[in-house]
Coordinates of C-alpha atoms in Angstrom, one line a residue:
M232 CA 158.3 42.2 136.8
T233 CA 159.5 44.1 139.9
D234 CA 162.1 43.7 142.6
R235 CA 159.7 43.9 145.5
W236 CA 160.8 41.9 148.5
L237 CA 158.8 40.5 151.4
I238 CA 160.9 41.4 154.5
A239 CA 159.9 39.6 157.7
L240 CA 161.4 41.0 160.9
D241 CA 161.5 39.4 164.3
I242 CA 161.2 42.1 167.0
D243 CA 163.0 41.3 170.3
G244 CA 166.7 40.9 169.7
T245 CA 166.4 41.8 166.1
T246 CA 164.5 45.1 165.7
V247 CA 164.8 46.2 169.3
R248 CA 167.6 45.5 171.8
E249 CA 167.3 43.3 174.9
D250 CA 166.2 46.3 177.0
D251 CA 163.5 47.1 174.4
S252 CA 165.3 50.2 173.1
L253 CA 165.2 51.0 169.4
S254 CA 168.2 52.3 167.5
E255 CA 167.3 55.3 165.3
R256 CA 169.5 53.9 162.6
V257 CA 167.5 50.6 162.6
A258 CA 164.2 52.5 162.6
E259 CA 165.4 54.6 159.6
A260 CA 166.4 51.5 157.7
V261 CA 163.0 49.9 158.2
R262 CA 161.2 53.0 157.1
A263 CA 163.5 53.3 154.1
V264 CA 162.7 49.8 152.8
V265 CA 159.0 50.5 153.3
D266 CA 159.4 53.8 151.4
A267 CA 161.2 51.8 148.6
G268 CA 158.0 49.8 148.2
H269 CA 159.0 46.5 149.9
L270 CA 156.5 44.6 152.0
V271 CA 157.7 44.6 155.6
V272 CA 156.0 42.2 158.0
L273 CA 156.6 42.0 161.7
A274 CA 156.8 38.3 162.7
T275 CA 157.0 37.9 166.4
G276 CA 155.9 35.9 169.5
R277 CA 154.5 39.2 170.9
S278 CA 150.8 39.9 171.2
Q279 CA 148.8 42.1 168.8
S280 CA 148.9 45.2 171.1
T281 CA 152.7 45.1 171.7
T282 CA 153.4 44.4 168.1
E283 CA 151.2 47.3 166.9
S284 CA 152.9 49.6 169.5
L285 CA 156.3 48.7 168.1
A286 CA 155.2 49.5 164.6
V287 CA 154.2 52.9 165.8
R288 CA 157.6 53.4 167.5
V289 CA 159.4 52.5 164.3
G290 CA 157.1 54.8 162.3
I291 CA 155.5 52.2 159.9
E292 CA 152.0 50.8 159.2
P293 CA 152.7 47.3 158.0
E294 CA 150.0 45.7 155.8
W295 CA 150.5 42.4 157.6
L296 CA 151.5 41.3 161.1
V297 CA 152.3 37.7 162.1
V298 CA 152.0 37.6 165.9
A299 CA 151.8 35.0 168.7
N300 CA 154.4 32.9 166.8
G301 CA 152.2 32.5 163.8
A302 CA 148.9 31.7 165.6
L303 CA 147.4 35.1 164.6
I304 CA 147.7 36.7 161.2
L305 CA 146.5 40.4 161.0
R306 CA 145.9 42.5 157.9
R307 CA 145.6 46.2 157.9
E308 CA 142.2 47.5 156.6
G309 CA 140.8 51.0 156.8
G310 CA 143.5 52.1 159.3
E311 CA 143.0 49.2 161.7
Y312 CA 144.1 45.5 161.9
V313 CA 141.6 42.8 161.2
R314 CA 142.1 39.1 162.1
E315 CA 142.8 37.3 158.9
H316 CA 143.5 33.9 160.5
V317 CA 143.6 32.6 164.1
E318 CA 144.8 29.2 165.4
V319 CA 143.8 27.9 168.8
F320 CA 144.3 24.6 170.8
D321 CA 143.4 22.9 174.0
A322 CA 146.3 23.9 176.3
A323 CA 145.2 21.7 179.3
P324 CA 147.2 18.6 178.4
A325 CA 150.4 20.5 177.8
L326 CA 150.0 22.6 180.9
E327 CA 149.5 19.5 183.0
R328 CA 152.6 17.8 181.6
I329 CA 154.7 20.9 182.1
V330 CA 153.7 21.6 185.7
Q331 CA 154.7 18.1 186.6
G332 CA 158.2 18.7 185.3
L333 CA 158.4 22.4 186.4
P334 CA 156.2 22.7 189.5
D335 CA 157.4 26.2 190.3
A336 CA 157.0 27.6 186.8
R337 CA 155.0 30.7 186.0
F338 CA 152.4 30.6 183.3
L339 CA 150.5 32.9 180.9
V340 CA 147.8 31.8 178.5
E341 CA 146.4 34.0 175.7
D342 CA 143.1 33.2 174.1
A343 CA 141.8 33.9 170.6
S344 CA 140.5 37.4 171.6
G345 CA 143.9 38.4 173.0
F346 CA 142.8 38.2 176.7
R347 CA 145.5 36.8 179.0
R348 CA 145.3 34.7 182.1
Y349 CA 148.4 34.3 184.2
T350 CA 149.8 33.0 187.4
R351 CA 151.7 34.9 190.0
G352 CA 155.2 36.1 189.0
M353 CA 154.5 37.3 185.4
D354 CA 154.9 40.9 186.3
D355 CA 157.5 41.7 183.6
W356 CA 155.0 40.8 180.8
N357 CA 152.4 43.0 179.2
L358 CA 149.3 42.4 181.4
D359 CA 146.8 44.7 179.6
R360 CA 143.5 42.9 179.2
A361 CA 144.7 40.2 181.6
E362 CA 143.8 38.7 185.0
E363 CA 145.8 36.7 187.6
V364 CA 144.3 33.3 188.2
A365 CA 145.2 30.0 189.9
F366 CA 146.9 27.4 187.8
T367 CA 143.6 25.6 187.4
G368 CA 142.0 28.7 185.9
L369 CA 144.4 29.0 183.0
A370 CA 142.8 26.7 180.4
V371 CA 139.2 27.8 180.5
E372 CA 139.3 28.9 176.8
P373 CA 141.0 27.5 173.8
A374 CA 144.5 29.0 173.8
M375 CA 146.3 30.9 171.0
R376 CA 149.6 30.9 172.9
V377 CA 151.0 29.7 176.2
V378 CA 154.1 31.1 177.9
V379 CA 156.0 29.2 180.6
M380 CA 158.8 30.8 182.7
S381 CA 161.1 29.1 185.1
P382 CA 163.7 31.7 186.2
D383 CA 165.2 29.3 188.8
H384 CA 166.7 27.2 185.9
G385 CA 169.6 28.0 183.7
V386 CA 169.0 27.9 180.0
E387 CA 170.7 24.5 179.3
E388 CA 169.0 22.8 182.3
F389 CA 165.7 24.2 181.2
L390 CA 166.2 23.0 177.6
E391 CA 167.0 19.5 178.9
I392 CA 163.8 19.4 181.1
V393 CA 161.5 20.7 178.3
E394 CA 163.0 18.4 175.6
G395 CA 162.4 15.5 178.0
M396 CA 158.7 16.3 178.5
G397 CA 157.6 14.7 175.3
L398 CA 155.1 17.4 174.5
H399 CA 152.7 16.2 171.8
K400 CA 150.3 18.0 169.4
V401 CA 151.8 21.4 170.1
S402 CA 154.6 23.4 168.5
Y403 CA 156.9 25.1 170.9
A404 CA 159.9 27.3 170.9
I405 CA 162.4 28.1 173.7
G406 CA 163.7 31.6 174.2
F407 CA 167.1 32.8 175.3
S408 CA 166.3 32.7 178.9
S409 CA 164.3 30.0 180.7
W410 CA 161.0 30.6 179.0
L411 CA 158.9 28.5 176.7
D412 CA 156.4 29.6 174.0
I413 CA 153.8 27.0 173.0
A414 CA 151.7 27.3 169.8
P415 CA 149.1 25.1 168.2
D416 CA 150.4 22.0 166.5
G417 CA 152.2 22.8 163.3
V418 CA 151.9 26.5 163.7
N419 CA 154.9 28.8 163.7
K420 CA 156.2 32.0 162.1
A421 CA 156.8 30.2 158.8
T422 CA 153.2 29.0 158.5
G423 CA 152.0 32.5 159.1
L424 CA 154.4 34.0 156.6
Q425 CA 153.4 31.4 154.0
R426 CA 149.9 32.9 154.3
V427 CA 151.3 36.3 153.6
V428 CA 153.2 35.0 150.6
D429 CA 150.1 33.4 149.2
A430 CA 148.1 36.6 149.6
S431 CA 150.8 39.0 148.3
G432 CA 152.1 36.9 145.3
I433 CA 155.7 37.7 146.1
P434 CA 157.8 34.7 145.2
R435 CA 159.7 32.8 147.8
E436 CA 163.0 33.6 146.3
R437 CA 162.3 37.3 147.2
V438 CA 161.6 36.6 150.8
L439 CA 164.0 38.0 153.5
V440 CA 163.7 37.0 157.1
V441 CA 165.8 38.2 160.0
G442 CA 165.7 36.7 163.5
D443 CA 167.8 35.8 166.5
G444 CA 165.8 33.3 168.6
R445 CA 164.8 29.6 168.6
N446 CA 161.3 30.6 167.7
D447 CA 162.8 32.0 164.4
I448 CA 164.3 28.7 163.3
D449 CA 161.2 27.6 161.4
M450 CA 161.0 30.8 159.4
L451 CA 164.7 30.8 158.7
E452 CA 164.6 27.3 157.4
W453 CA 161.5 28.1 155.4
A454 CA 163.0 31.1 153.7
A455 CA 166.3 29.3 152.9
A456 CA 164.4 26.3 151.5
G457 CA 162.5 28.7 149.1
G458 CA 165.6 30.3 147.8
G459 CA 165.3 33.4 149.9
R460 CA 167.5 35.1 152.4
A461 CA 167.5 33.7 156.0
V462 CA 169.6 36.0 158.2
A463 CA 170.6 35.3 161.8
M464 CA 171.6 38.1 164.1
G465 CA 175.1 38.1 165.4
Q466 CA 174.2 37.1 168.9
A467 CA 171.9 34.2 167.8
P468 CA 172.5 30.7 169.3
D469 CA 174.3 28.2 167.2
E470 CA 171.2 26.3 166.3
V471 CA 169.6 29.5 165.0
V472 CA 172.7 30.3 162.9
A473 CA 172.6 26.8 161.5
A474 CA 169.1 27.4 160.2
S475 CA 170.2 30.5 158.3
N476 CA 172.1 31.1 155.1
E477 CA 173.5 34.5 156.2
Q478 CA 174.5 36.2 159.4
T479 CA 174.7 39.9 160.3
A480 CA 176.1 41.8 163.2
T481 CA 174.5 41.8 166.7
V482 CA 171.4 43.8 167.6
D483 CA 173.6 46.1 169.7
E484 CA 175.7 46.7 166.5
D485 CA 172.6 47.5 164.4
G486 CA 172.9 44.3 162.5
L487 CA 169.4 44.7 161.0
A488 CA 170.3 48.0 159.5
D489 CA 173.3 46.4 157.8
V490 CA 170.9 44.0 156.1
L491 CA 168.2 46.5 155.2
E492 CA 170.1 49.6 154.0
P493 CA 171.3 48.0 150.7
L494 CA 167.7 46.9 150.0
A495 CA 166.4 50.4 150.6
A496 CA 168.3 51.4 147.5
I497 CA 166.3 48.9 145.4
D498 CA 163.1 50.6 144.3
S499 CA 160.4 47.9 144.1
A500 CA 158.7 49.6 141.1
R501 CA 161.9 49.4 139.0
S502 CA 161.7 46.7 136.3

């Protein structure tokens, strides 16, 4: 019997700050829990390439990555990541419904291969392996992930518009600003992490998840329901905090390090 934990970390607003900077204290804490033998998983809405690059910045080589909000599960094998599981969906119905409510929105659609098609105005996103298309060219392949941005709307107004759209047969999460992540129906970070739990054999009561955004609510609720630790960052919205059973300091205060440093002292091989 060991004390090994599965530690699932959101990236933006949890591991890195809003400006994408990485605290050395946080990086050291993540490396320390890895060195102690715990299983660290990056669980994010990011793409595979940007998730892998963050792992390099932190200085870790995670055995598992849960990306695209759970639609893509990656396992490290022979020094590279292989696709363990991929979920896709027909994005056309959701795109048509959204553009009716948000005619000036900007869109990005990522397919199962990681290739991205986007409309004008998505310049702040990673556009490697991507091409700009007209709106009608977005849904030419089954989608793994859809991103919708509407910078002209405030967050609360955007929330109200999206909630009133009645999107069906997709899972979606709304970020801090006026952007929307859409995943296949029933797919989220929690469903991805359950696959990692099943493969690793680590019991649910030794699962720790840390996040700050609305796309973290499912995994926070999942961890708490299994008797694990569900930690919300200090700057998280009220509904994210409500899904958690713990709260730490903000990302700017190195809240993740506060959570991980005590665990780094628990050697997973100790019985």
